[in-house]
């Protein structure tokens, strides 16, 4: 899936997200994810589809990055309300 023309750190984003979903620790995920340079975060995906052509697992990467971005936004809003 690499290199990403937009600079998104696709494997790192997926790894952090998978860890969050496995251990349920949003705070840990958010801390590590927020430490990524902004240009490496999922929200920077431009949906160019270059990664999809290179993905050995046939993952719809832009769609997954969009889902991660939306879920992260929802979780941050939820955490702010606490």
Coordinates of C-alpha atoms in Angstrom, one line a residue:
X1 CA 0.0 0.0 0.0
X2 CA 3.0 2.3 0.2
X3 CA 4.1 4.8 -0.6
X4 CA 1.0 6.8 -0.1
X5 CA 1.0 9.9 -2.4
X6 CA -0.6 12.0 0.3
X7 CA 1.9 10.7 3.0
X8 CA -0.6 8.8 5.1
X9 CA 1.1 6.2 7.3
X10 CA -1.4 3.5 6.4
X11 CA 0.2 0.5 8.2
X12 CA 0.8 2.6 11.3
X13 CA -2.8 4.0 11.3
X14 CA -4.3 0.5 10.9
X15 CA -2.0 -0.9 13.6
X16 CA -3.0 1.8 16.1
X17 CA -6.7 1.4 15.2
X18 CA -6.5 -2.4 15.5
X19 CA -4.8 -2.1 18.9
X20 CA -7.6 0.3 20.1
X21 CA -10.3 -2.1 18.9
X22 CA -8.6 -5.1 20.5
X23 CA -7.8 -3.5 23.9
X24 CA -10.6 -0.9 24.0
X25 CA -8.3 1.8 25.3
X26 CA -9.3 4.9 23.4
X27 CA -7.1 7.2 25.5
X28 CA -4.0 5.2 24.6
X29 CA -5.0 5.1 20.9
X30 CA -5.7 8.9 20.9
X31 CA -2.3 9.7 22.5
X32 CA -0.3 7.6 20.0
X33 CA -2.4 8.6 17.0
X34 CA -2.2 12.3 18.0
X35 CA 1.6 12.0 18.1
X36 CA 1.6 11.1 14.4
X37 CA 2.5 14.1 12.2
X38 CA -0.8 15.5 10.9
X39 CA 0.2 14.6 7.3
X40 CA 0.4 10.9 8.3
X41 CA -3.1 10.7 9.8
X42 CA -6.1 9.0 8.2
X43 CA -7.9 12.3 7.6
X44 CA -5.2 13.3 5.0
X45 CA -6.3 10.5 2.6
X46 CA -7.2 12.0 -0.8
X47 CA -8.9 8.8 -2.0
X48 CA -6.5 8.6 -5.0
X49 CA -6.8 4.8 -4.9
X50 CA -3.1 4.2 -5.4
X51 CA -2.9 2.2 -2.2
X52 CA -5.7 -0.1 -3.2
X53 CA -3.8 -1.2 -6.3
X54 CA -0.8 -2.1 -4.2
X55 CA -2.7 -3.7 -1.3
X56 CA -1.9 -7.4 -1.1
X57 CA -5.0 -7.9 1.1
X58 CA -7.4 -6.1 -1.3
X59 CA -8.5 -3.7 1.5
X60 CA -10.5 -0.7 0.4
X61 CA -8.0 1.5 2.2
X62 CA -9.5 5.0 1.5
X63 CA -12.9 3.7 2.7
X64 CA -11.3 2.3 5.9
X65 CA -9.3 5.5 6.6
X66 CA -12.5 7.5 6.2
X67 CA -14.3 5.2 8.7
X68 CA -11.4 5.5 11.1
X69 CA -11.5 9.3 10.9
X70 CA -15.3 9.4 11.5
X71 CA -15.0 7.0 14.4
X72 CA -12.2 9.0 16.0
X73 CA -14.2 12.2 15.6
X74 CA -17.2 10.6 17.3
X75 CA -15.2 9.1 20.1
X76 CA -13.5 12.5 20.8
X77 CA -16.8 14.2 21.0
X78 CA -18.1 11.5 23.3
X79 CA -15.0 11.9 25.5
X80 CA -15.5 15.7 25.7
X81 CA -19.0 15.3 27.0
X82 CA -17.8 13.2 30.0

